[in-house]
Amino acid sequence: MKVSFVLLAHEKPEQLKDLLGSLLNAGSNVYVHHDATTSGDLPAAVARWGYDQLPGKIYFSKRVKVVWGEWSIVQATLNCMEAIQQHDTDSDYFMLISGSCMPIKPIHLLEQYLAKTAKDHIEAVNAEKHTWVTAGLQKQRWSKYHFFNWRYQTFLFDTSLKIQRKLKIKRVLPLKHTAHMGSQWWCLRRSTLDKIWSLYRNKPILKRFYRRTWVPDELFFQTIVANLVPEAERSSELMTRYTFNGWGVPRVYYDNDYAELLGENRFFIRKVSHRAAKLRAKLTAIAPMQVDEFATLLEAAEPERLQLQADAMLAKHIELNRWHSLAASLENPYDYIKSIPNPMLVLIGSDREAKAQALSELDRLDQTIVYGDLFDKYEVGAGYANRQGLIAERGDVELIRHRWYLQLGDIAHNNPGKTLVFSLGANALEYLEVLRWNSACHMVMVDRNPGCVINIDLMSDLYLKSKVLHLLLDRHCELSRVSTLWVEELTSILQEQQWSIRSFNRMLINYQEGVRWPSLLTKNHNYLDFLESVYSKVIVLVYVDKSALKEVEYYLNNALSTPLYHDLFSVIPDNDNTLDWHYYLADVAHLNARLHTGVLAMAIDISSIKHLETLRWKKNLLVISLEDENAQFAIESDLKFSVYGKKDKFSASAMLAFRDVDILMKNRSCDYIALPSSEQGWIEAEINEFLQFMPLKGCSSALDYL
């Protein structure tokens, strides 16, 4: 087995001395194309160095001026193939390399490997089916004519493409070939190289077509080999290592990279700096070695092994902590939050007492670092005393809220392996918008223990959680809802069993799977179906004057043991036109059923009738409009002039507002009646008829453990 090399070089002769010496000393033949634009007499230099006396032979092909991106680089390679046809008789493989390449393993080891694989090593991706070019043209490299060089004639290059697109020019590859693309650097069997040369000589159309393609060195040989050689006889594994950074700049190796190159699994690298004299000398000595000599060299390279090990550890450390670096901080909040490695437990609610109790329980665990409302509008870490590791004082609200995700990252970085536990309050939604996409984050809505009274504070807390549930329908995080009592029980179990915080998360998930209304935690539910699933019967009294509620409220309290909730929707901002409140209504209905009866009675002001737009489709619902039969139809106008034109504000009487309710309720699934508030007996009769079948109590739900 013998491998020879096709060398495309544009370097000055002195810069090629190490590479040529290493290959020729190993007994390989080298077929050189020396760029016609490069000064210096390479054949004379080779003779002066005495390289014509080495075991390997060197041959020089006809020189052409090579221009990046154009046919000339393919022509240079073909000229070397012509020299091979004229001079080579004993090579089995030919490997294409550049003047900046260097061998990093013995050539004999490469020959053994090639004998074992017995394949052509060339990257050839079907460019008609798959994307290979990361940025720039792909199919248009061959489907359009290219007369100009993008690097030097950008305007003409782009203009030419625009004209051809308008003319709908679409070139087709000759010989019914399928386009394939890949790296320029290949290593081919002699039989394959002979097939390429024969096809090129016998089909002049190939040159005519490809000389007007763009970057043909990544297309010409790849397409021909893929269409001539069965896939089973090809391998995409390349023999040369080359890497680029994110800007497309190739990596260059220097003297301090020797240890890394000893551990490299490829046979060649590019690019090696021409100033790295020590590295080049060491690699030049490796190329002609026998395999056992190279193994002995590796056994003696203990300092290099230790250096490589230390470098690998440092690289791993950098990789694991990259998320916290300055470069990562420039990323958007979503990607940064997802990169934080620490698990997170986020307690959500506006009930500060319930959150403080749950935080205190979780602080008993060794694996947690616990804070209060880190991003509260008025106090950093509000609701809990711990301030360990925070860069901000309690009053530095603007500081910690500025790029808040970085502040969270700092806490995580300073507490490796710990679970971050913190709470969010009334402003939770703006942070959950980002946090919900971290799969290692567990959102926990914390409710009070049994015995709570439904008041304005509790209703505000339930409405916040309703908004949270609606937002978290789309998420990557986990979501649970528990009482403070349940948190206490879980933490006690963890401490007794010495389980990890991962077990805490697992137990939360298992618990959540058993609650009622699974649509609270699943995607793509229908909010109308959800309201229909609320098992309480609902009575809605629409009023203008609160005095109209006095007698009916007395009847509900004393005859039915059912409280009347005034302005249940008052916790919803006037500008909130979403339907997020349906979770809130379900929570209130369930709590009311546990505390009182299975009947939810509410009184809403005429200004809140927009909520009937949804509620009217609930079947076990009774809407009663308490009208004033003595009210008059009236419209008042407050018209004012301004520099921008008149401003006219209309106000309507209560009677007209009730007319709006009548119009809205024409289409409904619920029961509806409009009655004068003075007809108390009639109102009671309608309620009694509606409540003939009382709902069952005691059903399991997400709030059963409140």
XYZ file of C-alpha atoms in Angstrom:
706
model
C 0.000 0.000 0.000
C 1.336 3.391 -1.002
C -0.246 6.821 -0.710
C 0.969 9.792 -2.734
C -0.060 13.429 -2.486
C -1.517 16.140 -4.688
C -0.235 19.440 -3.290
C -1.896 22.756 -4.186
C 0.410 25.483 -2.904
C 0.592 29.249 -3.157
C 3.275 29.662 -0.484
C 6.846 30.711 -1.172
C 9.329 27.837 -1.629
C 10.913 28.222 1.834
C 7.510 27.855 3.461
C 7.005 24.460 1.786
C 10.328 22.974 2.858
C 9.076 21.197 6.021
C 5.975 19.724 4.378
C 7.784 18.451 1.277
C 10.650 17.050 3.334
C 8.309 15.100 5.628
C 6.405 13.512 2.713
C 9.415 12.702 0.561
C 11.314 11.239 3.520
C 8.367 8.915 4.102
C 8.730 7.583 0.542
C 5.581 9.211 -0.849
C 5.399 10.800 -4.263
C 4.232 14.426 -4.349
C 2.532 16.051 -7.368
C 2.784 19.796 -6.917
C 0.877 22.676 -8.416
C 2.658 25.886 -7.458
C 0.410 28.897 -8.029
C 1.591 30.936 -11.026
C 0.989 34.143 -9.038
C 3.577 33.087 -6.428
C 7.188 34.220 -6.780
C 10.131 31.865 -6.399
C 11.498 28.848 -8.229
C 10.245 25.806 -6.343
C 11.961 23.127 -8.523
C 15.310 24.883 -8.051
C 14.731 25.121 -4.297
C 13.897 21.398 -4.104
C 17.137 20.552 -5.895
C 19.081 22.942 -3.625
C 17.677 21.219 -0.536
C 18.670 17.815 -1.911
C 15.107 16.584 -1.880
C 15.562 14.941 -5.277
C 17.693 12.363 -3.448
C 15.006 11.350 -0.962
C 12.977 8.097 -1.215
C 9.873 9.848 -2.527
C 9.682 11.556 -5.906
C 8.380 15.039 -6.630
C 6.737 16.123 -9.886
C 5.614 19.594 -10.925
C 2.463 20.189 -12.945
C 1.688 22.977 -15.378
C 1.128 26.197 -13.433
C -2.025 28.350 -13.629
C -3.040 31.510 -11.803
C -5.415 30.351 -9.110
C -8.285 32.640 -8.083
C -10.456 31.768 -5.090
C -13.959 30.619 -5.990
C -13.203 30.045 -9.689
C -12.468 27.141 -12.068
C -8.712 27.712 -11.846
C -8.397 25.754 -8.588
C -10.050 22.720 -10.203
C -7.802 23.132 -13.246
C -4.745 23.157 -10.973
C -5.877 19.847 -9.459
C -6.523 18.355 -12.910
C -3.033 19.405 -14.020
C -1.634 17.361 -11.132
C -3.804 14.431 -12.233
C -2.283 14.717 -15.673
C 1.193 14.475 -14.124
C 0.062 11.394 -12.226
C -1.049 9.745 -15.468
C 2.387 10.462 -16.933
C 4.649 9.481 -14.036
C 2.969 7.404 -11.334
C 2.947 3.620 -11.529
C 2.927 2.333 -7.940
C 0.564 4.502 -5.842
C -2.693 3.092 -4.522
C -4.182 6.295 -3.032
C -3.846 9.990 -3.773
C -4.543 12.591 -1.110
C -5.230 16.261 -1.854
C -3.544 18.690 0.572
C -2.604 22.367 0.709
C 0.676 24.130 1.386
C -0.441 24.949 4.941
C -1.051 21.288 5.845
C 1.259 19.115 7.911
C 1.185 15.384 8.753
C 0.598 14.629 12.445
C 0.926 10.860 12.220
C 3.319 8.601 10.296
C 2.495 8.173 6.622
C 2.853 4.406 7.120
C 0.007 4.535 9.663
C -2.148 6.390 7.127
C -1.353 3.702 4.542
C -2.373 0.945 6.973
C -5.650 2.718 7.676
C -6.461 3.213 3.986
C -5.691 -0.435 3.255
C -8.173 -1.369 5.969
C -11.000 0.898 4.770
C -10.461 0.341 1.017
C -12.802 3.264 0.279
C -12.694 6.703 -1.292
C -12.638 9.325 1.442
C -14.557 12.327 0.169
C -17.421 14.402 1.523
C -20.203 14.246 -1.069
C -23.582 15.508 0.151
C -26.555 15.376 -2.204
C -26.986 19.129 -2.704
C -30.326 18.737 -4.459
C -31.893 17.175 -1.363
C -29.886 18.522 1.564
C -28.479 21.873 2.650
C -24.704 21.866 2.814
C -23.853 25.569 2.557
C -24.377 27.231 5.939
C -24.547 30.765 4.528
C -24.716 31.823 0.902
C -25.613 30.250 -2.431
C -26.089 26.538 -2.894
C -28.164 25.455 -5.901
C -27.449 28.727 -7.665
C -23.758 27.827 -7.655
C -24.466 25.612 -10.651
C -27.948 26.629 -11.853
C -26.763 30.145 -12.846
C -23.875 31.375 -14.975
C -21.035 32.956 -13.019
C -18.895 35.445 -14.934
C -17.759 37.523 -11.969
C -16.005 36.869 -8.667
C -18.082 37.718 -5.597
C -15.001 38.495 -3.497
C -13.592 41.067 -5.927
C -16.615 42.072 -8.044
C -19.521 41.964 -5.596
C -21.791 44.413 -7.414
C -21.377 42.718 -10.800
C -21.780 39.280 -9.200
C -25.068 40.237 -7.522
C -26.397 42.100 -10.554
C -25.691 39.128 -12.815
C -27.686 36.852 -10.520
C -30.624 39.289 -10.379
C -30.798 39.455 -14.170
C -30.670 35.669 -14.505
C -33.413 35.251 -11.927
C -35.637 37.640 -13.850
C -34.899 35.752 -17.055
C -35.584 32.470 -15.200
C -32.304 30.936 -16.317
C -31.788 27.497 -14.837
C -28.772 25.431 -15.853
C -28.799 21.644 -15.558
C -25.758 19.526 -14.698
C -24.306 17.652 -17.698
C -24.415 13.861 -18.099
C -27.612 13.709 -16.006
C -25.483 13.976 -12.886
C -26.958 14.728 -9.458
C -25.184 17.634 -7.764
C -23.093 16.777 -4.697
C -21.082 19.160 -2.548
C -18.439 18.810 0.131
C -15.003 19.692 1.373
C -12.291 20.262 -1.193
C -9.868 17.923 0.611
C -10.207 14.295 -0.423
C -8.262 11.030 -0.492
C -9.144 8.813 -3.478
C -8.233 5.349 -4.730
C -6.210 5.162 -7.910
C -9.079 3.506 -9.763
C -11.385 6.410 -8.882
C -8.826 9.012 -9.897
C -8.371 7.244 -13.241
C -12.150 7.288 -13.811
C -12.281 11.032 -13.103
C -9.444 11.732 -15.507
C -10.936 9.562 -18.246
C -14.349 11.201 -17.928
C -12.828 14.672 -17.967
C -10.777 13.930 -21.105
C -13.676 12.309 -22.969
C -16.419 14.786 -21.991
C -15.355 18.365 -22.822
C -18.797 19.537 -21.711
C -17.659 19.091 -18.118
C -15.118 21.907 -18.378
C -17.482 24.124 -20.349
C -20.156 23.750 -17.710
C -18.128 23.885 -14.486
C -15.915 26.809 -15.503
C -19.038 28.990 -15.137
C -20.009 27.650 -11.694
C -19.223 29.285 -8.363
C -16.667 27.619 -6.003
C -16.404 24.536 -8.242
C -13.723 22.926 -6.039
C -16.573 22.066 -3.608
C -18.754 20.690 -6.417
C -16.795 19.233 -9.368
C -14.962 16.248 -7.862
C -17.723 15.574 -5.321
C -20.382 15.318 -8.040
C -18.289 13.128 -10.347
C -17.225 10.715 -7.594
C -20.779 10.433 -6.213
C -22.134 9.629 -9.667
C -19.318 7.212 -10.596
C -18.633 5.342 -7.349
C -21.259 3.355 -5.393
C -22.080 4.791 -1.993
C -20.868 1.613 -0.283
C -17.360 2.350 -1.618
C -17.310 5.951 -0.332
C -16.699 7.359 3.138
C -17.348 10.921 4.282
C -14.528 10.591 6.831
C -11.736 12.957 5.839
C -8.063 12.427 6.589
C -7.388 16.113 7.286
C -8.562 18.078 10.323
C -9.565 21.671 9.698
C -11.872 23.888 11.740
C -13.461 27.314 11.393
C -14.859 29.700 13.981
C -18.300 31.291 13.822
C -17.049 33.986 11.419
C -15.630 31.457 8.956
C -12.000 32.099 9.922
C -9.882 28.904 9.894
C -7.998 27.847 12.984
C -4.209 28.186 12.831
C -1.926 25.914 14.900
C 1.172 27.170 16.736
C 4.061 25.750 18.792
C 1.963 25.343 21.953
C -0.502 23.037 20.153
C 1.891 20.072 19.902
C 0.306 18.150 22.816
C -3.149 18.521 21.288
C -1.920 17.282 17.918
C -0.402 14.159 19.475
C -3.919 13.253 20.619
C -5.583 14.088 17.294
C -7.378 11.219 15.497
C -6.906 12.550 11.958
C -3.705 12.152 9.942
C -3.148 15.721 8.673
C -4.079 19.189 9.897
C -4.447 22.585 8.297
C -3.438 25.279 8.880
C -0.037 25.217 10.615
C 1.547 28.624 11.039
C 4.738 29.090 9.036
C 6.133 30.857 12.113
C 5.635 27.756 14.280
C 9.174 26.481 13.572
C 9.361 24.146 16.610
C 6.004 22.555 15.869
C 6.876 22.074 12.200
C 10.198 20.445 13.097
C 8.488 17.942 15.415
C 5.808 17.077 12.850
C 8.406 16.744 10.092
C 10.142 14.105 12.209
C 6.890 12.175 12.778
C 5.899 11.694 9.114
C 8.619 9.172 8.078
C 8.409 7.149 11.338
C 7.415 3.532 11.488
C 4.263 2.840 13.474
C 6.118 1.280 16.420
C 8.471 4.280 16.561
C 5.467 6.591 16.804
C 4.001 4.434 19.594
C 7.303 4.745 21.505
C 7.213 8.527 21.034
C 3.711 8.662 22.499
C 4.737 6.559 25.508
C 7.533 9.021 26.262
C 5.300 12.062 25.832
C 4.163 12.188 29.481
C 4.600 15.990 29.826
C 2.498 16.489 26.707
C -0.127 14.061 28.010
C -0.378 15.928 31.308
C -0.581 19.243 29.461
C -3.321 17.895 27.195
C -5.202 16.545 30.218
C -4.985 19.930 31.953
C -6.103 21.689 28.769
C -9.028 19.284 28.439
C -10.078 19.923 32.031
C -9.871 23.666 31.473
C -11.877 23.409 28.249
C -14.519 21.329 30.039
C -14.694 23.867 32.848
C -15.118 26.675 30.323
C -17.794 24.700 28.487
C -19.751 23.993 31.673
C -19.554 27.623 32.770
C -19.907 29.260 29.375
C -23.520 30.151 30.135
C -22.257 32.598 32.767
C -19.577 34.219 30.600
C -19.642 37.730 29.218
C -20.215 36.337 25.729
C -23.279 34.390 26.885
C -24.672 37.483 28.591
C -25.162 39.032 25.153
C -27.634 36.302 24.239
C -31.369 36.893 24.519
C -33.015 36.224 27.916
C -34.736 33.058 26.690
C -31.525 31.290 25.652
C -29.680 32.514 28.736
C -32.348 31.245 31.140
C -32.393 27.860 29.381
C -28.606 27.618 29.775
C -28.622 27.976 33.582
C -27.721 24.466 34.832
C -29.229 24.747 38.326
C -32.734 23.381 38.917
C -35.211 26.052 40.000
C -38.367 26.044 42.114
C -40.460 29.165 41.613
C -43.281 29.750 44.107
C -46.096 31.832 42.635
C -48.899 33.795 44.273
C -49.835 37.123 45.800
C -50.414 35.610 49.254
C -47.124 36.556 50.896
C -47.866 34.677 54.119
C -48.458 31.381 52.297
C -45.305 31.839 50.214
C -43.183 32.691 53.270
C -44.364 29.546 55.020
C -43.523 27.382 51.990
C -40.131 29.072 51.520
C -39.278 28.431 55.154
C -40.054 24.724 54.742
C -37.909 24.437 51.604
C -35.059 26.258 53.347
C -34.762 23.266 55.674
C -33.310 21.222 52.788
C -29.519 21.191 52.337
C -29.743 21.290 48.550
C -31.628 24.568 48.282
C -30.781 28.265 48.316
C -33.965 30.179 49.169
C -35.071 33.777 48.547
C -38.329 35.707 48.632
C -39.754 37.799 45.776
C -36.436 38.622 44.113
C -37.954 40.984 41.566
C -40.633 42.634 43.678
C -41.484 46.193 42.625
C -40.770 47.659 46.041
C -38.262 45.425 47.844
C -35.570 42.988 46.686
C -36.294 39.544 48.116
C -39.562 40.661 49.667
C -41.322 38.179 51.918
C -38.266 36.232 53.115
C -35.229 37.174 55.165
C -32.402 35.362 53.325
C -30.093 37.669 51.322
C -27.019 35.440 50.937
C -25.165 36.124 47.696
C -27.405 38.949 46.464
C -25.573 41.892 44.910
C -28.473 44.241 45.610
C -29.682 45.752 48.862
C -33.370 45.634 49.690
C -34.007 49.010 48.125
C -32.004 48.364 44.938
C -35.077 47.317 42.984
C -34.001 48.849 39.673
C -30.576 47.208 39.916
C -31.805 43.640 40.311
C -34.645 44.078 37.805
C -32.227 45.403 35.160
C -31.405 42.360 33.019
C -32.822 40.265 35.830
C -31.919 36.969 34.160
C -28.225 37.788 34.612
C -28.817 38.364 38.317
C -30.425 34.930 38.479
C -27.437 33.519 36.634
C -25.045 35.029 39.189
C -26.924 33.353 42.034
C -26.793 30.010 40.197
C -23.092 30.376 39.354
C -22.222 31.097 42.990
C -24.248 28.104 44.198
C -23.268 25.214 41.876
C -25.424 22.129 42.264
C -27.972 23.922 44.452
C -31.655 24.237 43.615
C -32.655 27.894 43.401
C -35.896 28.589 45.233
C -37.543 32.003 45.002
C -41.011 33.463 44.746
C -42.889 35.727 42.373
C -45.830 37.922 43.218
C -48.163 40.296 41.409
C -45.631 40.943 38.624
C -44.991 37.233 38.008
C -46.179 37.163 34.407
C -43.342 39.237 32.934
C -40.755 36.832 34.411
C -42.695 33.639 33.704
C -42.802 34.654 30.038
C -39.087 33.765 29.976
C -38.709 31.267 32.829
C -41.370 28.895 31.451
C -39.032 27.731 28.665
C -36.443 26.297 31.095
C -37.172 22.569 31.388
C -35.265 22.441 34.695
C -37.648 24.972 36.239
C -40.651 23.869 38.319
C -43.426 26.426 38.835
C -45.335 25.850 42.073
C -48.503 27.801 42.838
C -48.864 27.885 46.615
C -52.306 28.116 48.253
C -53.314 28.667 51.848
C -54.237 25.848 54.211
C -57.911 24.911 54.952
C -60.162 27.389 56.696
C -59.528 30.453 54.524
C -62.230 33.041 53.890
C -63.051 34.161 50.370
C -62.220 37.866 50.483
C -60.708 40.422 48.134
C -57.120 39.361 48.970
C -57.849 35.722 48.222
C -59.692 36.627 45.028
C -56.688 38.698 43.857
C -54.425 35.723 44.534
C -56.713 33.354 42.630
C -56.944 35.722 39.676
C -53.150 36.009 39.479
C -52.924 32.206 39.404
C -55.592 32.115 36.717
C -53.421 34.383 34.558
C -50.401 32.197 35.301
C -52.235 29.004 34.343
C -53.314 30.538 31.071
C -49.755 31.682 30.251
C -48.247 28.305 31.159
C -50.421 26.331 28.774
C -47.358 26.603 26.494
C -44.226 25.784 28.412
C -41.215 23.517 28.836
C -41.200 23.803 32.622
C -43.112 21.682 35.134
C -46.209 23.111 36.840
C -47.801 22.148 40.157
C -50.312 23.588 42.612
C -50.135 22.701 46.300
C -50.977 23.990 49.750
C -48.419 25.038 52.333
C -49.405 21.973 54.352
C -48.483 19.715 51.439
C -45.096 21.462 51.061
C -44.438 20.844 54.760
C -45.291 17.146 54.421
C -43.061 16.715 51.360
C -40.035 18.385 52.933
C -40.428 16.258 56.064
C -40.477 13.107 53.929
C -37.362 14.226 52.068
C -35.484 14.859 55.294
C -36.501 11.521 56.806
C -35.645 9.523 53.680
C -32.611 11.660 52.805
C -33.921 12.031 49.273
C -32.793 14.699 46.832
C -34.692 17.736 45.619
C -35.275 15.775 42.377
C -37.493 13.489 44.430
C -39.400 16.555 45.629
C -40.107 17.507 42.014
C -41.133 13.960 41.168
C -43.527 13.819 44.118
C -45.061 17.134 43.088
C -45.638 15.838 39.571
C -47.188 12.591 40.852
C -49.469 14.532 43.166
C -50.565 16.871 40.417
C -51.592 14.003 38.148
C -54.411 13.132 40.568
C -56.182 16.478 40.800
C -59.478 17.409 39.184
C -59.600 19.588 36.030
C -56.506 18.230 34.264
C -57.039 20.990 31.688
C -55.477 23.296 34.245
C -52.139 21.776 33.339
C -52.498 20.620 29.745
C -52.338 22.286 26.373
C -55.011 22.985 23.779
C -58.070 22.830 26.044
C -61.227 24.757 25.136
C -62.165 27.377 27.756
C -65.905 26.907 27.058
C -65.600 23.187 27.758
C -63.641 24.054 30.875
C -66.371 26.362 32.225
C -68.922 23.682 31.496
C -66.868 21.243 33.614
C -67.179 23.483 36.702
C -69.584 21.366 38.741
C -71.209 24.178 40.823
C -74.476 25.745 39.801
C -73.967 29.470 39.259
C -76.406 32.329 39.849
C -75.549 35.768 38.435
C -77.505 38.827 39.557
C -76.990 41.855 37.310
C -77.714 45.134 39.080
C -77.289 48.889 38.906
C -78.243 49.878 42.463
C -76.848 47.702 45.275
C -80.029 48.253 47.268
C -81.749 45.926 44.800
C -79.651 43.051 46.200
C -80.656 43.370 49.842
C -83.663 41.022 49.959
C -82.285 38.398 47.575
C -78.999 38.307 49.482
C -80.932 37.736 52.734
C -82.823 34.873 51.087
C -79.634 33.225 49.749
C -77.886 33.425 53.114
C -80.731 32.262 55.336
C -82.756 29.931 53.150
C -79.969 28.349 51.089
C -76.864 28.945 53.273
C -75.262 30.457 50.203
C -73.271 33.716 50.391
C -73.653 36.344 47.707
C -70.284 37.541 46.340
C -70.347 41.181 45.329
C -68.421 42.229 42.230
C -66.481 38.988 41.889
C -64.836 40.380 38.753
C -63.605 43.562 40.458
C -60.114 42.037 40.762
C -59.891 41.958 36.954
C -58.454 45.205 35.521
C -60.753 47.135 33.207
C -58.263 46.877 30.352
C -57.982 43.077 30.664
C -60.066 41.724 27.813
C -58.592 38.217 27.908
C -60.439 35.080 28.935
C -57.854 34.147 31.565
C -60.457 34.589 34.336
C -62.207 31.242 33.703
C -59.627 29.455 35.909
C -60.294 32.080 38.566
C -64.051 31.478 38.492
C -63.524 27.719 38.771
C -61.302 28.200 41.843
C -63.848 30.452 43.549
C -66.659 27.986 42.777
C -64.697 25.101 44.235
C -63.708 26.951 47.398
C -67.277 28.117 47.884
C -68.516 24.519 47.526
C -66.103 23.354 50.215
C -66.952 26.193 52.593
C -70.681 26.532 51.940
C -72.793 24.798 49.251
C -72.464 23.783 45.654
C -74.121 27.008 44.558
C -72.020 30.011 43.555
C -74.058 33.209 43.719
C -72.532 36.451 42.501
C -73.736 39.971 41.885
C -72.139 41.949 39.087
C -72.480 45.591 38.267
C -73.883 46.483 34.866
C -70.342 47.520 33.861
C -69.168 43.880 34.157
C -71.665 42.356 31.723
C -68.854 41.694 29.217
C -68.087 38.538 31.225
C -71.517 37.191 30.324
C -70.234 36.921 26.750
C -68.559 33.685 27.873
C -70.650 32.671 30.882
C -73.922 32.548 28.907
C -72.796 29.272 27.294
C -72.649 27.450 30.645
C -75.731 25.241 31.021
C -76.066 25.142 34.834
C -76.159 28.942 35.053
C -79.009 31.325 35.896
C -78.709 35.026 35.002
C -81.222 37.423 36.591
C -81.346 41.080 35.557
C -82.671 43.130 38.467
C -84.257 45.957 36.523
C -85.810 49.162 37.820
C -89.214 49.242 36.124
C -89.566 52.949 36.883
C -86.321 53.896 35.124
C -86.584 56.125 32.057
C -84.796 55.768 28.721
C -82.310 58.633 28.551
C -79.104 59.534 26.775
C -76.809 62.347 27.853
C -73.991 63.880 25.838
C -70.962 65.800 27.020
C -69.618 67.401 23.820
C -66.467 69.514 23.916
C -64.351 71.217 21.272
C -60.615 70.647 21.035
C -57.943 71.748 18.581
C -58.091 68.272 17.049
C -61.895 68.272 16.675
C -64.933 67.600 18.824
C -64.995 65.092 21.660
C -68.413 63.644 22.430
C -68.900 61.324 25.409
C -72.276 59.610 25.716
C -73.777 58.192 28.888
C -76.876 55.983 28.844
C -79.451 55.268 31.508
C -79.593 51.963 33.362
C -82.609 50.933 31.300
C -80.562 51.119 28.098
C -77.780 49.110 29.745
C -80.241 46.345 30.635
C -81.351 46.387 27.003
C -77.746 45.456 26.110
C -78.023 42.487 28.450
C -81.244 41.389 26.730
C -79.571 41.561 23.320
C -76.514 39.647 24.556
C -78.585 36.893 26.146
C -80.663 36.164 23.036
C -78.125 33.491 22.148
C -77.205 31.364 25.170
C -77.152 27.934 26.781
C -77.988 29.214 30.285
C -81.270 30.302 31.883
C -82.058 34.005 31.753
C -84.801 36.208 33.102
C -85.232 39.946 33.627
C -87.279 40.851 36.710
C -88.008 43.977 38.692
C -86.000 43.975 41.896
C -89.226 44.571 43.829
C -90.641 41.184 42.824
C -88.824 39.253 45.541
C -91.227 36.295 45.537
C -90.829 35.869 41.800
C -87.051 36.016 42.100
C -87.058 33.380 44.853
C -89.315 31.139 42.758
C -86.943 31.340 39.785
C -83.971 30.490 41.998
C -85.802 27.548 43.604
C -86.787 26.151 40.226
C -83.192 26.470 38.982
C -81.833 24.687 42.077
C -84.090 21.627 41.922
C -81.031 19.392 41.524
C -78.186 20.440 43.788
C -74.644 19.498 42.710
C -72.665 16.942 44.671
C -70.071 18.190 47.141
C -66.652 16.861 48.034
C -65.224 16.228 44.530
C -61.419 16.183 44.330
C -59.820 19.243 42.769
C -56.623 21.232 42.550
C -57.700 23.219 45.620
C -58.717 20.273 47.825
C -55.611 20.774 49.909
C -56.057 24.523 50.468
